[in-house]
Every structure is written in structure tokens, then in C-alpha cells.
Amino acid sequence: HAALGGVLASASIGEEELADLLALRGELEGLERRASSAAALEVGIVGQLNAGKSTLLNALLGRTISPTSALPATGVFLRLDPRAKTPRVLFLPELRRRPLALASGDEVARWITHDGNPRNREGVDRVELPCEASFLGPEVGITDTPGEGDVLQAEPERLQRYLDERLDLALLVASQTSLWTRASFELLERALRRCPLVLLVANVDAGARGLDEEGAELAARDDERLRARLAERLAESPRAPRALADGSLRVHVLSVRSA
């Protein structure tokens, strides 16, 4: 945590925001203890289109793994599997194609982005990449999913099937734009039904981060208003109040880009 704090401090983000990100990472680290004597745990990063899912994944790993863009970037499931031997592409079962080994992780974008594989015309089920999140340990896999609501996605129902499968933790990322949409709260409700732990990350990439003292003060006030409004909105949810009380839902407000 001390090392992470030093890196984030240099990014000039607010103290409260830094505390949120440190707390988020601390909760993820706790998964390693749960995985010590069980099968590999699954962390799914989900959310609406362009919410900052891939950016958050890259920030948590400390390096760029998943492509990011102002336009929809991730169109196929990207699974980071610490037990995988080599990067490989797995195709949809109905295509009966053998997995394709990739020479390096640099080839991943060719298969998972809309530019390289528009509308998933290659029929990719997922791309697996050998990658261990050092703060999670070797028994935790992470999947970066396409954004829900992505009109370019060939099979949007696959995200629903993924949520219906066993997830140990759903990391739901919502931008300030998508945070209040009906679709985001429906996604939250589905995650709460299926997952023992849900982390809701409100991504406040407002753009005015650390410019000067006045800008930081304004951003902090905006974040406080957002927290208060979000608490009111969650109180209307059928499952969120109980989940907040028992700890199965945690809320973090932070700037993914600044991380």
C-alpha cells in the first residue's frame, strides 16, 4: 500500500480518492486468502459501454494489458489467467476450431478490439493471457468484459450468460454518465443476485484533477455530492441496502484515469 500510495500521490489525486483506491485494492487482495485451498477464483469487470473498465484493470495491474479508447475498445472477453502457459485465442464452441496460440501478448488487440475484430467476425469466445496480478496471487483470474450496451458487440447476450456463471467478485464500473441509468442499476441487481461480493466503482474522471488547489477543492465537493446522491439512489434498490449492511456490496468513488 505504501508503494501504491506513492505512485498515486504523484498523480495528484485527492486524499479521499486515494483512500478509496487503496481500499479497493485492499479488498481485492483479500481474495488471495479465500483462494488458498479452493479452485481458482473469478473476478469479472463489468459495466456499461466506455465506463472505464479496461482503464481500471490496467491501473490495478500497473501496466497496460487491456486496450482503451474514447471509442468502444474491448469487444471480446479478455481473461487474465495466471495458470495459462501462453497467450491464446479460444473460439466459440459451435465453430469447432482449435485454440490458436499467439506469439506474444502484443497480438491480443488484433482479436479483442473492434478495429481488429469488428463485430467479432472471427467468432472469438475469449482471449486468454498469462498474467498474474501480484497483489491477488496465482489462484485468481480476472476477466475484462465488453461494455454492456455496445451496439458493435456481435453477441450482447454473452455478457448475461457470463454474469449467470459463478463469479466470486463482480467489479462493476460506472461512469458519471452511466451511473444513473436504469441499465446500470439492472446490472447491479443481477450482480448482487449472482455474486457473493460486488464492488461498485463510480468513475469520476471529471478532467479537472490536480490542476490547482481551487480545481481540487471543486472536484472534492463534486465527489461529495455524488456520494450523497448515490447513497439516496442505492436506498431505492431492492437488494443494495441489505448488501451494503452485510458488506457484500462496497462502493468506491475514484478517478480511474488518475489511477
mmCIF file of C-alpha atoms in Angstrom:
data_model
loop_
_atom_site.group_PDB
_atom_site.id
_atom_site.type_symbol
_atom_site.label_atom_id
_atom_site.label_comp_id
_atom_site.label_asym_id
_atom_site.label_seq_id
_atom_site.Cartn_x
_atom_site.Cartn_y
_atom_site.Cartn_z
ATOM 1 C CA HIS A 1 0.000 0.000 0.000
ATOM 2 C CA ALA A 2 2.808 2.408 0.728
ATOM 3 C CA ALA A 3 4.295 1.933 -2.734
ATOM 4 C CA LEU A 4 0.912 2.326 -4.373
ATOM 5 C CA GLY A 5 0.234 5.431 -2.347
ATOM 6 C CA GLY A 6 3.486 6.990 -3.546
ATOM 7 C CA VAL A 7 2.637 6.351 -7.180
ATOM 8 C CA LEU A 8 -0.873 7.728 -6.844
ATOM 9 C CA ALA A 9 0.282 10.750 -4.888
ATOM 10 C CA SER A 10 2.473 11.680 -7.842
ATOM 11 C CA ALA A 11 -0.669 11.609 -9.996
ATOM 12 C CA SER A 12 -2.073 14.483 -7.878
ATOM 13 C CA ILE A 13 -5.370 12.904 -6.943
ATOM 14 C CA GLY A 14 -7.283 13.862 -3.825
ATOM 15 C CA GLU A 15 -6.664 12.229 -0.448
ATOM 16 C CA GLU A 16 -10.194 10.826 -0.232
ATOM 17 C CA GLU A 17 -9.948 9.457 -3.747
ATOM 18 C CA LEU A 18 -6.567 7.931 -2.945
ATOM 19 C CA ALA A 19 -8.063 6.310 0.145
ATOM 20 C CA ASP A 20 -10.873 4.848 -1.992
ATOM 21 C CA LEU A 21 -8.447 3.320 -4.466
ATOM 22 C CA LEU A 22 -6.250 1.923 -1.687
ATOM 23 C CA ALA A 23 -9.327 0.429 -0.032
ATOM 24 C CA LEU A 24 -10.433 -1.080 -3.348
ATOM 25 C CA ARG A 25 -7.073 -2.691 -3.874
ATOM 26 C CA GLY A 26 -7.033 -3.920 -0.288
ATOM 27 C CA GLU A 27 -10.376 -5.649 -0.777
ATOM 28 C CA LEU A 28 -9.082 -7.322 -3.924
ATOM 29 C CA GLU A 29 -6.008 -8.516 -2.046
ATOM 30 C CA GLY A 30 -8.299 -10.269 0.402
ATOM 31 C CA LEU A 31 -9.350 -12.645 -2.357
ATOM 32 C CA GLU A 32 -5.968 -14.361 -2.182
ATOM 33 C CA ARG A 33 -6.763 -15.716 1.261
ATOM 34 C CA ARG A 34 -10.056 -17.164 0.021
ATOM 35 C CA ALA A 35 -8.275 -18.896 -2.853
ATOM 36 C CA SER A 36 -5.669 -20.712 -0.743
ATOM 37 C CA SER A 37 -7.500 -24.046 -0.621
ATOM 38 C CA ALA A 38 -10.131 -23.742 -3.348
ATOM 39 C CA ALA A 39 -10.415 -23.687 -7.111
ATOM 40 C CA ALA A 40 -9.339 -20.533 -8.919
ATOM 41 C CA LEU A 41 -11.434 -17.525 -8.029
ATOM 42 C CA GLU A 42 -13.050 -15.456 -10.747
ATOM 43 C CA VAL A 43 -13.167 -11.649 -10.790
ATOM 44 C CA GLY A 44 -15.328 -10.123 -13.523
ATOM 45 C CA ILE A 45 -15.012 -6.455 -14.516
ATOM 46 C CA VAL A 46 -18.376 -5.406 -15.910
ATOM 47 C CA GLY A 47 -20.202 -2.201 -16.720
ATOM 48 C CA GLN A 48 -21.749 -0.037 -19.366
ATOM 49 C CA LEU A 49 -20.038 0.991 -22.574
ATOM 50 C CA ASN A 50 -16.959 3.230 -22.078
ATOM 51 C CA ALA A 51 -17.278 3.273 -18.285
ATOM 52 C CA GLY A 52 -13.527 2.831 -17.739
ATOM 53 C CA LYS A 53 -13.358 -0.942 -17.144
ATOM 54 C CA SER A 54 -10.163 -1.568 -19.120
ATOM 55 C CA THR A 55 -8.555 1.583 -17.721
ATOM 56 C CA LEU A 56 -9.245 0.386 -14.167
ATOM 57 C CA LEU A 57 -7.827 -3.056 -14.940
ATOM 58 C CA ASN A 58 -4.629 -1.518 -16.320
ATOM 59 C CA ALA A 59 -4.350 0.745 -13.259
ATOM 60 C CA LEU A 60 -4.739 -2.153 -10.835
ATOM 61 C CA LEU A 61 -2.120 -4.201 -12.682
ATOM 62 C CA GLY A 62 0.263 -1.255 -13.004
ATOM 63 C CA ARG A 63 0.717 -1.779 -16.750
ATOM 64 C CA THR A 64 -1.307 -1.676 -19.960
ATOM 65 C CA ILE A 65 -2.879 -5.045 -20.650
ATOM 66 C CA SER A 66 -6.337 -4.249 -21.999
ATOM 67 C CA PRO A 67 -6.739 -1.668 -24.794
ATOM 68 C CA THR A 68 -8.535 1.586 -24.025
ATOM 69 C CA SER A 69 -10.074 4.184 -26.299
ATOM 70 C CA ALA A 70 -12.560 7.044 -26.405
ATOM 71 C CA LEU A 71 -14.493 4.719 -28.718
ATOM 72 C CA PRO A 72 -15.547 1.181 -27.768
ATOM 73 C CA ALA A 73 -12.301 -0.782 -27.440
ATOM 74 C CA THR A 74 -12.870 -4.193 -25.862
ATOM 75 C CA GLY A 75 -15.331 -6.200 -27.963
ATOM 76 C CA VAL A 76 -14.381 -9.703 -26.775
ATOM 77 C CA PHE A 77 -13.815 -11.211 -23.330
ATOM 78 C CA LEU A 78 -10.195 -10.920 -22.194
ATOM 79 C CA ARG A 79 -9.267 -13.342 -19.423
ATOM 80 C CA LEU A 80 -6.088 -12.891 -17.435
ATOM 81 C CA ASP A 81 -5.227 -16.374 -16.246
ATOM 82 C CA PRO A 82 -2.139 -16.816 -14.036
ATOM 83 C CA ARG A 83 -2.138 -20.553 -14.798
ATOM 84 C CA ALA A 84 -2.155 -20.184 -18.595
ATOM 85 C CA LYS A 85 1.048 -21.191 -20.352
ATOM 86 C CA THR A 86 0.867 -18.981 -23.465
ATOM 87 C CA PRO A 87 -1.461 -16.317 -24.889
ATOM 88 C CA ARG A 88 -4.177 -17.984 -26.933
ATOM 89 C CA VAL A 89 -7.466 -17.360 -28.700
ATOM 90 C CA LEU A 90 -10.414 -19.636 -27.887
ATOM 91 C CA PHE A 91 -13.233 -19.712 -30.415
ATOM 92 C CA LEU A 92 -16.965 -20.202 -29.952
ATOM 93 C CA PRO A 93 -17.749 -23.900 -29.340
ATOM 94 C CA GLU A 94 -20.066 -24.158 -32.320
ATOM 95 C CA LEU A 95 -17.214 -23.265 -34.682
ATOM 96 C CA ARG A 96 -15.217 -26.334 -33.574
ATOM 97 C CA ARG A 97 -11.937 -24.512 -34.100
ATOM 98 C CA ARG A 98 -8.859 -25.425 -32.146
ATOM 99 C CA PRO A 99 -7.361 -22.762 -29.859
ATOM 100 C CA LEU A 100 -4.893 -20.501 -31.615
ATOM 101 C CA ALA A 101 -1.614 -19.823 -29.814
ATOM 102 C CA LEU A 102 -0.326 -16.257 -30.038
ATOM 103 C CA ALA A 103 3.341 -15.417 -30.319
ATOM 104 C CA SER A 104 3.049 -12.728 -27.641
ATOM 105 C CA GLY A 105 0.610 -10.577 -25.714
ATOM 106 C CA ASP A 106 1.177 -7.832 -28.297
ATOM 107 C CA GLU A 107 -1.177 -9.704 -30.635
ATOM 108 C CA VAL A 108 -4.124 -9.559 -28.237
ATOM 109 C CA ALA A 109 -5.590 -6.333 -29.640
ATOM 110 C CA ARG A 110 -5.946 -7.969 -33.049
ATOM 111 C CA TRP A 111 -8.550 -10.330 -31.620
ATOM 112 C CA ILE A 112 -10.410 -8.384 -28.909
ATOM 113 C CA THR A 113 -10.821 -4.866 -30.307
ATOM 114 C CA HIS A 114 -13.452 -3.559 -32.679
ATOM 115 C CA ASP A 115 -10.732 -2.367 -35.029
ATOM 116 C CA GLY A 116 -9.060 -5.769 -35.247
ATOM 117 C CA ASN A 117 -12.124 -7.998 -34.982
ATOM 118 C CA PRO A 118 -15.232 -5.949 -35.886
ATOM 119 C CA ARG A 119 -18.486 -7.428 -34.605
ATOM 120 C CA ASN A 120 -16.458 -10.482 -33.596
ATOM 121 C CA ARG A 121 -16.457 -11.762 -37.159
ATOM 122 C CA GLU A 122 -13.723 -14.244 -36.158
ATOM 123 C CA GLY A 123 -16.073 -15.959 -33.703
ATOM 124 C CA VAL A 124 -13.835 -15.495 -30.657
ATOM 125 C CA ASP A 125 -15.138 -16.849 -27.366
ATOM 126 C CA ARG A 126 -12.345 -15.260 -25.334
ATOM 127 C CA VAL A 127 -8.659 -14.482 -25.359
ATOM 128 C CA GLU A 128 -6.558 -15.876 -22.524
ATOM 129 C CA LEU A 129 -3.409 -14.122 -21.437
ATOM 130 C CA PRO A 130 -0.889 -15.464 -18.906
ATOM 131 C CA CYS A 131 -0.865 -12.716 -16.337
ATOM 132 C CA GLU A 132 -0.704 -12.730 -12.570
ATOM 133 C CA ALA A 133 -1.902 -9.770 -10.566
ATOM 134 C CA SER A 134 0.847 -9.768 -7.943
ATOM 135 C CA PHE A 135 -1.441 -8.375 -5.257
ATOM 136 C CA LEU A 136 -4.007 -11.148 -5.863
ATOM 137 C CA GLY A 137 -1.837 -14.236 -6.124
ATOM 138 C CA PRO A 138 -1.696 -17.161 -8.551
ATOM 139 C CA GLU A 139 -5.208 -18.504 -7.938
ATOM 140 C CA VAL A 140 -7.271 -15.537 -9.098
ATOM 141 C CA GLY A 141 -8.359 -14.990 -12.691
ATOM 142 C CA ILE A 142 -9.655 -11.646 -13.962
ATOM 143 C CA THR A 143 -11.930 -11.151 -16.969
ATOM 144 C CA ASP A 144 -12.365 -7.804 -18.712
ATOM 145 C CA THR A 145 -15.744 -7.870 -20.432
ATOM 146 C CA PRO A 146 -17.169 -5.922 -23.379
ATOM 147 C CA GLY A 147 -19.294 -2.979 -22.332
ATOM 148 C CA GLU A 148 -22.977 -3.708 -21.897
ATOM 149 C CA GLY A 149 -24.947 -1.657 -24.403
ATOM 150 C CA ASP A 150 -22.195 -1.911 -27.010
ATOM 151 C CA VAL A 151 -24.069 -1.808 -30.324
ATOM 152 C CA LEU A 152 -20.949 -3.124 -32.076
ATOM 153 C CA GLN A 153 -20.879 -6.280 -29.995
ATOM 154 C CA ALA A 154 -21.953 -9.304 -32.018
ATOM 155 C CA GLU A 155 -23.433 -11.272 -29.089
ATOM 156 C CA PRO A 156 -24.568 -8.983 -26.267
ATOM 157 C CA GLU A 157 -26.379 -11.890 -24.571
ATOM 158 C CA ARG A 158 -23.000 -13.493 -23.801
ATOM 159 C CA LEU A 159 -22.431 -10.903 -21.071
ATOM 160 C CA GLN A 160 -25.658 -12.052 -19.438
ATOM 161 C CA ARG A 161 -24.508 -15.674 -19.597
ATOM 162 C CA TYR A 162 -21.184 -14.678 -18.063
ATOM 163 C CA LEU A 163 -22.978 -12.987 -15.157
ATOM 164 C CA ASP A 164 -25.097 -16.105 -14.673
ATOM 165 C CA GLU A 165 -21.984 -18.229 -14.255
ATOM 166 C CA ARG A 166 -20.052 -18.478 -10.992
ATOM 167 C CA LEU A 167 -18.350 -15.231 -10.115
ATOM 168 C CA ASP A 168 -16.634 -14.702 -6.794
ATOM 169 C CA LEU A 169 -16.431 -10.968 -7.249
ATOM 170 C CA ALA A 170 -18.090 -8.574 -9.685
ATOM 171 C CA LEU A 171 -16.260 -5.287 -10.122
ATOM 172 C CA LEU A 172 -18.949 -3.047 -11.604
ATOM 173 C CA VAL A 173 -17.560 0.158 -13.119
ATOM 174 C CA ALA A 174 -19.907 3.062 -13.879
ATOM 175 C CA SER A 175 -19.064 6.456 -15.321
ATOM 176 C CA GLN A 176 -20.768 9.624 -14.127
ATOM 177 C CA THR A 177 -22.926 9.410 -17.261
ATOM 178 C CA SER A 178 -23.921 5.753 -16.954
ATOM 179 C CA LEU A 179 -24.096 5.661 -13.154
ATOM 180 C CA TRP A 180 -27.718 6.827 -13.022
ATOM 181 C CA THR A 181 -29.080 4.830 -15.935
ATOM 182 C CA ARG A 182 -31.654 2.105 -15.487
ATOM 183 C CA ALA A 183 -29.341 -0.318 -17.290
ATOM 184 C CA SER A 184 -26.557 0.211 -14.741
ATOM 185 C CA PHE A 185 -28.840 -0.465 -11.791
ATOM 186 C CA GLU A 186 -30.290 -3.536 -13.504
ATOM 187 C CA LEU A 187 -26.731 -4.751 -13.974
ATOM 188 C CA LEU A 188 -26.054 -4.078 -10.288
ATOM 189 C CA GLU A 189 -29.148 -6.045 -9.272
ATOM 190 C CA ARG A 190 -28.095 -9.003 -11.431
ATOM 191 C CA ALA A 191 -24.601 -8.918 -9.967
ATOM 192 C CA LEU A 192 -25.970 -8.810 -6.407
ATOM 193 C CA ARG A 193 -28.133 -11.843 -7.158
ATOM 194 C CA ARG A 194 -25.239 -13.876 -8.529
ATOM 195 C CA CYS A 195 -22.053 -12.799 -6.747
ATOM 196 C CA PRO A 196 -21.034 -13.068 -3.093
ATOM 197 C CA LEU A 197 -19.190 -9.746 -3.334
ATOM 198 C CA VAL A 198 -19.822 -6.733 -5.586
ATOM 199 C CA LEU A 199 -17.591 -3.659 -5.723
ATOM 200 C CA LEU A 200 -19.308 -0.682 -7.322
ATOM 201 C CA VAL A 201 -16.731 1.761 -8.678
ATOM 202 C CA ALA A 202 -18.106 5.208 -9.505
ATOM 203 C CA ASN A 203 -15.601 6.532 -12.031
ATOM 204 C CA VAL A 204 -15.345 10.312 -11.600
ATOM 205 C CA ASP A 205 -12.984 11.155 -14.447
ATOM 206 C CA ALA A 206 -14.043 14.785 -14.417
ATOM 207 C CA GLY A 207 -10.944 16.054 -16.216
ATOM 208 C CA ALA A 208 -10.120 18.732 -13.616
ATOM 209 C CA ARG A 209 -7.923 16.607 -11.377
ATOM 210 C CA GLY A 210 -4.956 18.180 -9.643
ATOM 211 C CA LEU A 211 -4.768 21.250 -11.844
ATOM 212 C CA ASP A 212 -4.527 23.601 -8.897
ATOM 213 C CA GLU A 213 -5.794 23.963 -5.347
ATOM 214 C CA GLU A 214 -9.082 25.512 -6.411
ATOM 215 C CA GLY A 215 -9.726 22.787 -9.002
ATOM 216 C CA ALA A 216 -9.007 20.051 -6.471
ATOM 217 C CA GLU A 217 -11.394 21.653 -3.984
ATOM 218 C CA LEU A 218 -14.167 21.844 -6.574
ATOM 219 C CA ALA A 219 -13.605 18.212 -7.563
ATOM 220 C CA ALA A 220 -13.769 17.124 -3.913
ATOM 221 C CA ARG A 221 -17.103 18.938 -3.458
ATOM 222 C CA ASP A 222 -18.447 17.306 -6.627
ATOM 223 C CA ASP A 223 -17.414 13.890 -5.317
ATOM 224 C CA GLU A 224 -19.163 14.501 -2.001
ATOM 225 C CA ARG A 225 -22.381 15.460 -3.792
ATOM 226 C CA LEU A 226 -22.083 12.349 -5.929
ATOM 227 C CA ARG A 227 -21.611 10.137 -2.859
ATOM 228 C CA ALA A 228 -24.705 11.616 -1.220
ATOM 229 C CA ARG A 229 -26.816 11.248 -4.353
ATOM 230 C CA LEU A 230 -25.583 7.696 -4.910
ATOM 231 C CA ALA A 231 -26.474 6.743 -1.324
ATOM 232 C CA GLU A 232 -30.029 8.010 -1.927
ATOM 233 C CA ARG A 233 -30.294 6.093 -5.187
ATOM 234 C CA LEU A 234 -28.987 2.854 -3.697
ATOM 235 C CA ALA A 235 -31.530 3.141 -0.891
ATOM 236 C CA GLU A 236 -34.248 2.661 -3.537
ATOM 237 C CA SER A 237 -32.702 -0.583 -4.778
ATOM 238 C CA PRO A 238 -34.378 -3.879 -3.808
ATOM 239 C CA ARG A 239 -31.079 -5.539 -2.842
ATOM 240 C CA ALA A 240 -28.486 -2.808 -2.311
ATOM 241 C CA PRO A 241 -29.448 -1.660 1.234
ATOM 242 C CA ARG A 242 -29.127 -5.166 2.679
ATOM 243 C CA ALA A 243 -25.968 -5.823 0.646
ATOM 244 C CA LEU A 244 -24.406 -2.605 1.954
ATOM 245 C CA ALA A 245 -25.311 -3.576 5.505
ATOM 246 C CA ASP A 246 -23.829 -7.076 5.321
ATOM 247 C CA GLY A 247 -20.751 -5.981 3.358
ATOM 248 C CA SER A 248 -21.496 -7.879 0.141
ATOM 249 C CA LEU A 249 -21.693 -4.535 -1.679
ATOM 250 C CA ARG A 250 -18.897 -1.960 -1.345
ATOM 251 C CA VAL A 251 -18.916 1.445 -3.042
ATOM 252 C CA HIS A 252 -15.820 3.343 -4.161
ATOM 253 C CA VAL A 253 -15.710 6.800 -5.754
ATOM 254 C CA LEU A 254 -12.477 7.428 -7.617
ATOM 255 C CA SER A 255 -10.938 8.644 -10.849
ATOM 256 C CA VAL A 256 -9.896 5.638 -12.915
ATOM 257 C CA ARG A 257 -7.820 7.762 -15.279
ATOM 258 C CA SER A 258 -5.839 9.322 -12.433
ATOM 259 C CA ALA A 259 -5.100 5.889 -11.004
#
